[in-house]
Short mmCIF file of C-alpha atoms and ligand atoms in Angstrom, two decimals:
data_model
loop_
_atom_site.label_atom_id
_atom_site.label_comp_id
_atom_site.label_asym_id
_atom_site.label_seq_id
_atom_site.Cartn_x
_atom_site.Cartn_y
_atom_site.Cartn_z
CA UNK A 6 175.29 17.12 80.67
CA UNK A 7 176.84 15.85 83.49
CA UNK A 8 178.60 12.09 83.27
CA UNK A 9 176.93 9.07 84.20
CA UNK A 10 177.64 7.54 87.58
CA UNK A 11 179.05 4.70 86.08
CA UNK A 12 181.88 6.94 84.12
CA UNK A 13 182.08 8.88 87.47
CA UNK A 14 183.36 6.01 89.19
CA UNK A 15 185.33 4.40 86.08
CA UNK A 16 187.45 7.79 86.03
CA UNK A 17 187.82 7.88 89.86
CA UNK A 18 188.75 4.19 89.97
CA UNK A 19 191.53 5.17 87.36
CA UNK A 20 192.53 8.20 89.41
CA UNK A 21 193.05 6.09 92.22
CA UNK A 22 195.03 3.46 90.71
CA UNK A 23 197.14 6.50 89.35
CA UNK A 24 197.70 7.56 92.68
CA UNK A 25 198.17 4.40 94.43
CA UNK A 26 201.22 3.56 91.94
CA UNK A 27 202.80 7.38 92.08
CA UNK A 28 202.42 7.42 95.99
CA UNK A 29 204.30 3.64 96.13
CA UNK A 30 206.45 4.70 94.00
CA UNK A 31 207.22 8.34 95.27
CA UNK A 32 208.70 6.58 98.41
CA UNK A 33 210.81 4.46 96.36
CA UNK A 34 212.35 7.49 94.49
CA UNK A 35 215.65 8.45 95.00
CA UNK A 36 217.05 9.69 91.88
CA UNK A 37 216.22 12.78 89.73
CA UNK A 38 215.21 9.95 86.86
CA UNK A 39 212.35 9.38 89.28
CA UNK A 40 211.24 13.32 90.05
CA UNK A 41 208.48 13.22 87.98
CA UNK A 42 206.83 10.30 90.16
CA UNK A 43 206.06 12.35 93.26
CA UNK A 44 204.61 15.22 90.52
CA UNK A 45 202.32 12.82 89.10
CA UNK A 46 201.61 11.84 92.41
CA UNK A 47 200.30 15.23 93.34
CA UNK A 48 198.34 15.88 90.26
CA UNK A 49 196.36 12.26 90.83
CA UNK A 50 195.41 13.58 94.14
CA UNK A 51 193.81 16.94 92.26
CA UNK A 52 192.01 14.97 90.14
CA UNK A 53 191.10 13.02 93.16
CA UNK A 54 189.52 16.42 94.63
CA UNK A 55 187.78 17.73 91.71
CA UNK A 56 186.08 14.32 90.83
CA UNK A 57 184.53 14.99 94.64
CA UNK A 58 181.41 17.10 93.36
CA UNK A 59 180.84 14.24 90.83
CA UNK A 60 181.26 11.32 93.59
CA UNK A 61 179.19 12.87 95.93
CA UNK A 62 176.30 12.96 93.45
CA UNK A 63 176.69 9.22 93.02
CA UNK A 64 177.70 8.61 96.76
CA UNK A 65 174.01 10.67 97.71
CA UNK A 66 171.89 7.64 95.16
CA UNK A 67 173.73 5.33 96.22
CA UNK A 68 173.26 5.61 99.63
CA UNK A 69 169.59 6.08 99.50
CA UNK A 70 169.44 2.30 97.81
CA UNK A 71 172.29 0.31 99.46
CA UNK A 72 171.40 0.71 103.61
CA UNK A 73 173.63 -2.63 104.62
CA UNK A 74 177.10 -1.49 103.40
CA UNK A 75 176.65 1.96 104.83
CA UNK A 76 178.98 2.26 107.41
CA UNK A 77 181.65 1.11 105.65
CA UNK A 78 181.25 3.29 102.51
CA UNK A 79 181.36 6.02 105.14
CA UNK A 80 184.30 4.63 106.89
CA UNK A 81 185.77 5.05 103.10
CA UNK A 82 184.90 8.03 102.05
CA UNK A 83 186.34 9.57 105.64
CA UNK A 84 189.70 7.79 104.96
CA UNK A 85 189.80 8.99 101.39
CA UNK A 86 189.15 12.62 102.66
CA UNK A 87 191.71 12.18 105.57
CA UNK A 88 194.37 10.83 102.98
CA UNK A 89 193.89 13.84 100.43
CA UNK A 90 194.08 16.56 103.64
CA UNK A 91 197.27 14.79 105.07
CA UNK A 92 198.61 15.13 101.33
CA UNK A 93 198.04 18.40 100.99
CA UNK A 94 199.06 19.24 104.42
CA UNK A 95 202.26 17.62 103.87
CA UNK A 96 202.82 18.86 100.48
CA UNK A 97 202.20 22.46 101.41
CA UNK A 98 203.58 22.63 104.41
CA UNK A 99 200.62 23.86 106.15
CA UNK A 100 201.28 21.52 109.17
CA UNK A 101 203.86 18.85 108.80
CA UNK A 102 203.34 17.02 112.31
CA UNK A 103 200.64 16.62 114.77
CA UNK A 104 200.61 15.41 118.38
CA UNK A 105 203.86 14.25 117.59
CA UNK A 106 203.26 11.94 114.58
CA UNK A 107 204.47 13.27 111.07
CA UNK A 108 201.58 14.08 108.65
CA UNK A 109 203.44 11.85 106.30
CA UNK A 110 203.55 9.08 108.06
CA UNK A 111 199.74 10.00 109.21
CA UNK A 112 199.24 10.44 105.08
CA UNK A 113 201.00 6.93 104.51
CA UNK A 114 198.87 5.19 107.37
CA UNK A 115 196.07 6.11 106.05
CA UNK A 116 196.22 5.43 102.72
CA UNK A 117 196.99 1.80 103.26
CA UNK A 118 194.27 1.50 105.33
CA UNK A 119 192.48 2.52 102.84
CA UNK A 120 193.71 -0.21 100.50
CA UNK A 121 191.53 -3.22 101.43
CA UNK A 122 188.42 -1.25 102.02
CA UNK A 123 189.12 0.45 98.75
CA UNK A 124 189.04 -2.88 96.76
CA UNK A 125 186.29 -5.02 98.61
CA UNK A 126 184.44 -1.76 97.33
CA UNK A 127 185.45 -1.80 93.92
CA UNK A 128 184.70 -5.50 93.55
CA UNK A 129 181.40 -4.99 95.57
CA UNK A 130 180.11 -2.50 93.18
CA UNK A 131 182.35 -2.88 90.14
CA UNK A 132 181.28 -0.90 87.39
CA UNK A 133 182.11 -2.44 83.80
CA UNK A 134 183.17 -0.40 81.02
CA UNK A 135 181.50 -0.33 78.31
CA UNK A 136 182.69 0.58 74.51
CA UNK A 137 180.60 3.57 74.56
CA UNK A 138 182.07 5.09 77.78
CA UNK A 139 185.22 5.85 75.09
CA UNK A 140 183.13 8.07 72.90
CA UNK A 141 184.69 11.93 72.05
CA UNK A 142 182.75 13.21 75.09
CA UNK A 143 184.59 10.75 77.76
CA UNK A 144 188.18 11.43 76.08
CA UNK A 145 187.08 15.13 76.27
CA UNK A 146 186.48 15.07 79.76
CA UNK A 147 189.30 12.93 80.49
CA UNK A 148 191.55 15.39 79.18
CA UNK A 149 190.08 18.40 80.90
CA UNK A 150 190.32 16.35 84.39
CA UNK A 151 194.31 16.04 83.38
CA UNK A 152 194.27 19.41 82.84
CA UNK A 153 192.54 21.41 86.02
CA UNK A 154 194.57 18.77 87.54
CA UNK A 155 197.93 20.26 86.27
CA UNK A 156 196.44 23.03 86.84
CA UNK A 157 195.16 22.99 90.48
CA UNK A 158 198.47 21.57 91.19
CA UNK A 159 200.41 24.18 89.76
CA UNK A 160 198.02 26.98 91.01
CA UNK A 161 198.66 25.27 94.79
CA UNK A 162 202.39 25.11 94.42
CA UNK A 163 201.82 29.07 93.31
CA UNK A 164 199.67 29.44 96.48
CA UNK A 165 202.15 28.14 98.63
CA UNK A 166 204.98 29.66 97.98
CA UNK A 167 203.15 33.49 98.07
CA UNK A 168 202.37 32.18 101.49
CA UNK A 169 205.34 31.62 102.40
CA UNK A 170 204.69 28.17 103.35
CA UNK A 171 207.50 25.47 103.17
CA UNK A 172 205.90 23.45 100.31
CA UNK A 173 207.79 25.05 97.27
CA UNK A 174 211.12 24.25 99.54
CA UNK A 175 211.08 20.96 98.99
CA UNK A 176 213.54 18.59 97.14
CA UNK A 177 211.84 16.50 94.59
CA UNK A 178 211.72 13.79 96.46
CA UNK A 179 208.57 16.00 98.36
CA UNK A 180 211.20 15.91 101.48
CA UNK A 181 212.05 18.50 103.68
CA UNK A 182 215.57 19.85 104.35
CA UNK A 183 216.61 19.21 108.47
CA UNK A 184 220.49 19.31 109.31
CA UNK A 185 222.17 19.46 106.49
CA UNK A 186 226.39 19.82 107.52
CA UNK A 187 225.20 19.29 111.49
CA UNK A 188 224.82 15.68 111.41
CA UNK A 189 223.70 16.34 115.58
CA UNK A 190 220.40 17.94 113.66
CA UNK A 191 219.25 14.54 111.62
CA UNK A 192 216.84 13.16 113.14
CA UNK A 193 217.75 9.14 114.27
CA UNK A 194 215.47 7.44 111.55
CA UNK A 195 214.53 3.60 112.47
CA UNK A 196 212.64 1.92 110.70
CA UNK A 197 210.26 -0.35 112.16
CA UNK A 198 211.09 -1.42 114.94
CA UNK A 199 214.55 -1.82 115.12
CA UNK A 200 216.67 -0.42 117.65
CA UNK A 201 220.26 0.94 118.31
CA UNK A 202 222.23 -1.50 119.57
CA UNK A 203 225.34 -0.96 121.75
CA UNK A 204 228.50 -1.61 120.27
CA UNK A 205 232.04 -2.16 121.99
CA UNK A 206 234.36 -0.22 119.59
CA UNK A 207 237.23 -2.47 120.81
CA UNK A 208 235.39 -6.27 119.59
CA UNK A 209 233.39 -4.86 116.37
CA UNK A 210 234.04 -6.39 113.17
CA UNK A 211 233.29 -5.81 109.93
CA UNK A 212 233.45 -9.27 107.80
CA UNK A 213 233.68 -9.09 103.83
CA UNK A 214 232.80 -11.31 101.94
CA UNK A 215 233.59 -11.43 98.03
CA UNK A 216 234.37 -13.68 95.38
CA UNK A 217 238.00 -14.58 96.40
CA UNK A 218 236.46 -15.51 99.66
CA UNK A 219 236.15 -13.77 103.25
CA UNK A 220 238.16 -11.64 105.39
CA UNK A 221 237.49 -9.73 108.69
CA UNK A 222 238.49 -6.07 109.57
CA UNK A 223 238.70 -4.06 113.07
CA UNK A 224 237.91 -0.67 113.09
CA UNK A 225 241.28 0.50 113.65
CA UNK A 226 241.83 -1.33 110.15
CA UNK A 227 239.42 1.18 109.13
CA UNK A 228 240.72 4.41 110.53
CA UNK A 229 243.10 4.51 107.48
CA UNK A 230 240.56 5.01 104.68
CA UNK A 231 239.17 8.53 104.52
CA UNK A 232 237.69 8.85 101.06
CA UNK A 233 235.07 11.56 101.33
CA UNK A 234 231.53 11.71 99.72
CA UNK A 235 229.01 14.76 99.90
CA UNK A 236 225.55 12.73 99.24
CA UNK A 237 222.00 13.65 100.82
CA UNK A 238 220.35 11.23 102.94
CA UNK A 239 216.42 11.35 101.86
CA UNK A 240 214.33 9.44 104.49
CA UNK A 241 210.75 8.40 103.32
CA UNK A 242 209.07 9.93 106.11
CA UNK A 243 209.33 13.37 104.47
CA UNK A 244 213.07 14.74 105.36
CA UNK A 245 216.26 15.00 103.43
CA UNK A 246 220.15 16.00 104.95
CA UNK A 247 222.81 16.52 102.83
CA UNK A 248 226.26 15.81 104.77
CA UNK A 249 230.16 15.43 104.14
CA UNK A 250 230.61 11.46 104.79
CA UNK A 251 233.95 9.91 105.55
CA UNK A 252 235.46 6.47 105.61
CA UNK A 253 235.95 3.32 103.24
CA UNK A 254 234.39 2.57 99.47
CA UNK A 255 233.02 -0.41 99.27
CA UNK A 256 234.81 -1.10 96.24
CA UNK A 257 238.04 -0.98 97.91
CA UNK A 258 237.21 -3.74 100.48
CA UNK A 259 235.48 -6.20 97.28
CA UNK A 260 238.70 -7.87 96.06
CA UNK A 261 236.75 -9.80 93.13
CA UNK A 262 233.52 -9.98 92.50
CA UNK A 263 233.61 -13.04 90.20
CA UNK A 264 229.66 -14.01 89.12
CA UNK A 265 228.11 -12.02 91.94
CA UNK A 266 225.00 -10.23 90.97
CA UNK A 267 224.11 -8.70 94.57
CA UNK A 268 226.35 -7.33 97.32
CA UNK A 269 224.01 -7.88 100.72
CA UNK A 270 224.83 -5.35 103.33
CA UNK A 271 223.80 -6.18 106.72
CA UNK A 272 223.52 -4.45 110.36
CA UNK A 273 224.07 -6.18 113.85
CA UNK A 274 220.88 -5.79 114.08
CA UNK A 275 219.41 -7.81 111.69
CA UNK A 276 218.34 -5.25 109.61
CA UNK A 277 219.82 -5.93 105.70
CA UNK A 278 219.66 -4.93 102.08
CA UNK A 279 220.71 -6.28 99.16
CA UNK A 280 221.86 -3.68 96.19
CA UNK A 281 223.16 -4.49 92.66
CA UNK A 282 226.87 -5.14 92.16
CA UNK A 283 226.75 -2.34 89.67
CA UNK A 284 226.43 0.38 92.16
CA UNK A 285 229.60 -1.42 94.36
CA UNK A 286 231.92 1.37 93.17
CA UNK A 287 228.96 4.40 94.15
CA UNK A 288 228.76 3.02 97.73
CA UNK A 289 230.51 4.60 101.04
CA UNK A 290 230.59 2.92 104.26
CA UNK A 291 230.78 5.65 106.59
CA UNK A 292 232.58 6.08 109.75
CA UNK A 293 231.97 10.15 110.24
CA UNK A 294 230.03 12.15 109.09
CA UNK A 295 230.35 16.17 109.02
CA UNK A 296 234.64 14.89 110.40
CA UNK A 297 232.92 13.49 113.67
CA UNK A 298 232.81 9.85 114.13
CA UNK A 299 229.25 9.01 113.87
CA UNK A 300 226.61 8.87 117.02
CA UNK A 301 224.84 5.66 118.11
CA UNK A 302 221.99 6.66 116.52
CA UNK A 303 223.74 7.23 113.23
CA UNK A 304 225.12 3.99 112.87
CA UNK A 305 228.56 4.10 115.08
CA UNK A 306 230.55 2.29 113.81
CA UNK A 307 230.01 1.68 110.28
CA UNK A 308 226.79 2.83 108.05
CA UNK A 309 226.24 2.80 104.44
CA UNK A 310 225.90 5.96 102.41
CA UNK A 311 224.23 4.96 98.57
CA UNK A 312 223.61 8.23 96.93
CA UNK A 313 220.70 8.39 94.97
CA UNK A 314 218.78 6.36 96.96
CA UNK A 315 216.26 6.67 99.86
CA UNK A 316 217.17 6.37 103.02
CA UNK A 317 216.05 2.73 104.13
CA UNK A 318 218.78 1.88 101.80
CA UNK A 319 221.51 3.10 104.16
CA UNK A 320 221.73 0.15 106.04
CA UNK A 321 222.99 1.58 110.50
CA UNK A 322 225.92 -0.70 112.38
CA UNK A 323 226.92 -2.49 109.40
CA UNK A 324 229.19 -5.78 110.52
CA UNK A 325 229.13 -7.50 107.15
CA UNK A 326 228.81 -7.18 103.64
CA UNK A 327 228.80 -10.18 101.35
CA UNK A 328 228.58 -11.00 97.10
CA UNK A 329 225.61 -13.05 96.59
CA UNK A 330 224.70 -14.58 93.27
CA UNK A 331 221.39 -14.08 93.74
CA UNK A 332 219.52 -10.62 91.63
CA UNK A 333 219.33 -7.73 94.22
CA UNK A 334 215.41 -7.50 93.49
CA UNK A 335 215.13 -11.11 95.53
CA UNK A 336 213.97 -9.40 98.57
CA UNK A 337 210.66 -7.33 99.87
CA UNK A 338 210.37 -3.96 98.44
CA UNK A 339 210.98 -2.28 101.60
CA UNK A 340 212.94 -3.78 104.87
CA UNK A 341 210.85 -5.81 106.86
CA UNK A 342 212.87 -4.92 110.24
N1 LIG B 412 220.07 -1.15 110.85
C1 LIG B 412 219.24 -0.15 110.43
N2 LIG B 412 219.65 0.70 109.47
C2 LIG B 412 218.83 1.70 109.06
C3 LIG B 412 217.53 1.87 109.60
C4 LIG B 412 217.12 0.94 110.61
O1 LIG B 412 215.99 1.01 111.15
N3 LIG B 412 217.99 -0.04 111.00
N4 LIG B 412 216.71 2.88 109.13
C5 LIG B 412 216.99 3.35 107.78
C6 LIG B 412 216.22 4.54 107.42
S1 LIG B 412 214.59 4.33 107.07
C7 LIG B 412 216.82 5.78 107.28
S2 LIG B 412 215.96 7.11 106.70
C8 LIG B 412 218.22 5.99 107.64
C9 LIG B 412 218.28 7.12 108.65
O2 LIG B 412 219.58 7.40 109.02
P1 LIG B 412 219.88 8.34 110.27
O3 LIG B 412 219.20 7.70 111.47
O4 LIG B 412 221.35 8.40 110.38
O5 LIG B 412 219.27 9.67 110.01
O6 LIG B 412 218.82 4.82 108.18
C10 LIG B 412 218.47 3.61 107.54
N5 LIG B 412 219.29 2.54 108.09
MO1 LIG B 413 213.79 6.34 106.37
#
C-alpha cells in the first residue's frame, strides 16, 4: 500500500528541513570535522528525488481541488526541480557554469528563493502528525528512504567517476580544485559587492590593536617577517586552491591579549570579520603568495589566510586588526559586504 498523502508530505517536509540545514551548513564547512555535512547534504537531496513519484501523486489531487493557489504551487515545484538539477549538476560535474554564472551559485539562488514560497506553503497546507503516522510501517519506510538514499548517492558518485566526470574530484568541501601553486590561476573572489580598492604601497598601514594598546606598521615594517604557511583557500562558490603563503602571524603582531574574546580583522574596504582569539596563533596575514607579492585582486597588500576555514573568512586589503571583548559569534553568519 502506498503512504497516505499526509505522510507523503510529513516525510518530504522532513527531507527538506534536512536539506535546508546540510546545504547552510555545507557552505559554512571548512574543516574535515564538518565533511560529513556536505554528504548528508547530498543524500537529503536523493531522498528529495525519490519522494518525487509519491509528491506528484499528491501534487495531481491536490491540484484538481485547490484552483486559487495554483500558480504558485507550480512556481514551487519548478524551483524545487531547478534546485535538485543545479545540485546534481554541480555535484557531478556534468556542467559547472552556464552563460557565465556558476551552477552553484545558480543552485544557491535558487534554493533561497525557494525559502519563503516553501514555508507560506507549508503553513498554507500544514499537515499535522498524528501518533499513528509513527506506527512500524512509517519507521519502515523511513528507513528504506535513508537507505536508497545512501544508496542513490553512492551509486551517482559510482556513476560519475566511470564517466569520467569531475564530481568524484572534489575536496569534501564539494569544491573544485583551480590554481593550486599559480596564485595568477585563482579566480579574484568578491563577495557581494565589494570591490578592489587601489592602494598606494608607500601610505598603507596596518594598525594593531591588542590588549597593551595600539600600534601602527608600514609595509616595509612588514617585509621582515616571512613565516610560511601551505593552507587551501576553499571559496563557497564551489572552488578550492591550495598555495604557499608568506608574510606575518598574527600572533606575532598581538603583544597581549588580556580579556579579549574576538580579534576583528578588517579590510579598507569595509569588509570585516571577527574570529575567536583561540585561533590567533593559526592565522597568517599574507603578503605573497606562491613568493610573489600578492595581485590587487588578491588582497595587495595584506590578506588573511585562516586554514580550515572557508574562504569569506580571509578577509582582502587588511589595514587593521583589533582584540575585542565581545564573542566572535556577535556578527551575521556570513559578511554582509
Ligand atoms: N575585503 C574583502 N575580502 C574578501 C572578500 C571580499 O569580497 N572583500 N571575499 C572573500 C571571499 S568570499 C573569498 S573566497 C576570498 C577569495 O580570495 P581570492 O580573491 O584571493 O581568491 O576572499 C575573501 N576576502
Ligand atoms: Mo568566497
Amino acid at each position: 500500500m502506498s503512504p497516505s498523502a499526509r505522510v507523503t508530505n510529513l516525510t518530504l517536509a522532513g527531507a527538506l528541513l534536512l536539506v535546508f540545514a546540510t546545504g547552510a551548513g555545507a557552505v559554512a564547512t571548512g574543516s574535515p570535522g564538518g565533511r560529513w555535512v556536505p554528504v548528508a547534504h547530498g543524500v537529503a537531496g536523493m531522498a528529495v528525488i525519490l519522494l518525487i513519484p509519491w509528491k506528484s501523486r499528491v501534487v495531481r489531487a491536490g491540484l484538481r481541488r485547490a484552483r486559487h493557489s495554483r500558480s504558485a504551487s507550480l512556481a514551487l515545484a519548478a524551483l524545487a526541480l531547478a534546485a535538485l538539477l543545479t545540485g546534481v549538476l554541480h555535484a557531478t560535474g556534468l556542467v559547472r557554469s552556464a552563460g557565465g554564472l556558476l551552477v552553484l551559485w545558480l543552485h544557491i539562488a535558487v534554493a533561497l528563493a525557494l525559502l519563503p514560497l516553501l514555508a507560506w506553503h507549508v503553513v498554507v497546507r500544514r499537515a499535522r502528525p498524528r501518533r499513528r503516522d509513527l506506527s512500524r510501517r512509517t519507521l519502515l519506510r523511513t528507513g528504506l528512504l535513508g537507505a536508497a538514499s545512501a544508496g542513490l548517492y553512492l551509486g551517482a558518485g559510482s556513476a560519475a567517476g566511470l564517466a569520467r566526470l569531475p564530481g568524484p574530484r572534489r575536496r569534501f568541501t564539494g569544491s573544485y580544485e583551480t590554481g593550486s601553486f599559480n596564485p595568477a590561476a585563482m579566480p579574484d573572489t568578491i563577495w557581494l559587492n565589494d570591490a578592489v580598492p587601489s592602494v598606494d604601497a608607500g601610505r598603507w598601514r596596518l594598525v594593531v590593536a591588542d590588549g597593551a594598546g595600539s600600534y601602527v606598521l608600514t609595509l616595509a615594517d612588514l617585509a621582515g617577517f616571512d613565516a610560511r604557511l601551505r593552507a587551501t583557500l576553499d571559496c563557497t562558490s564551489g572552488w578550492f586552491a591550495r598555495q604557499d603563503w608568506t608574510g606575518v602571524p598574527v600572533g606575532a603582531l598581538l603583544r597581549s591579549t588580556g580579556l579579549a574574546r574576538s580579534l576583528l580583522v578588517g579590510s579598507s574596504t569595509g569588509y570585516q570579520v571577527r574570529l575567536p582569539v583561540s585561533d590567533a596563533d593559526r592565522l597568517l596575514l599574507a603578503t605573497a603568495a606562491g613568493g610573489v607579492p600578492l595581485s590587487p585582486g588578491h588582497g595587495f597588500p595584506l590578506r588573511l589566510v585562516a586554514p580550515g576555514r572557508r574562504g569569506f573568512w580571509w578577509v582582502k586589503w587588511v589595514d587593521r586588526i583589533e582584540l575585542r571583548p565581545e564573542p566572535w559569534w556577535l556578527q551575521p553568519p556570513f559578511p554582509l559586504r
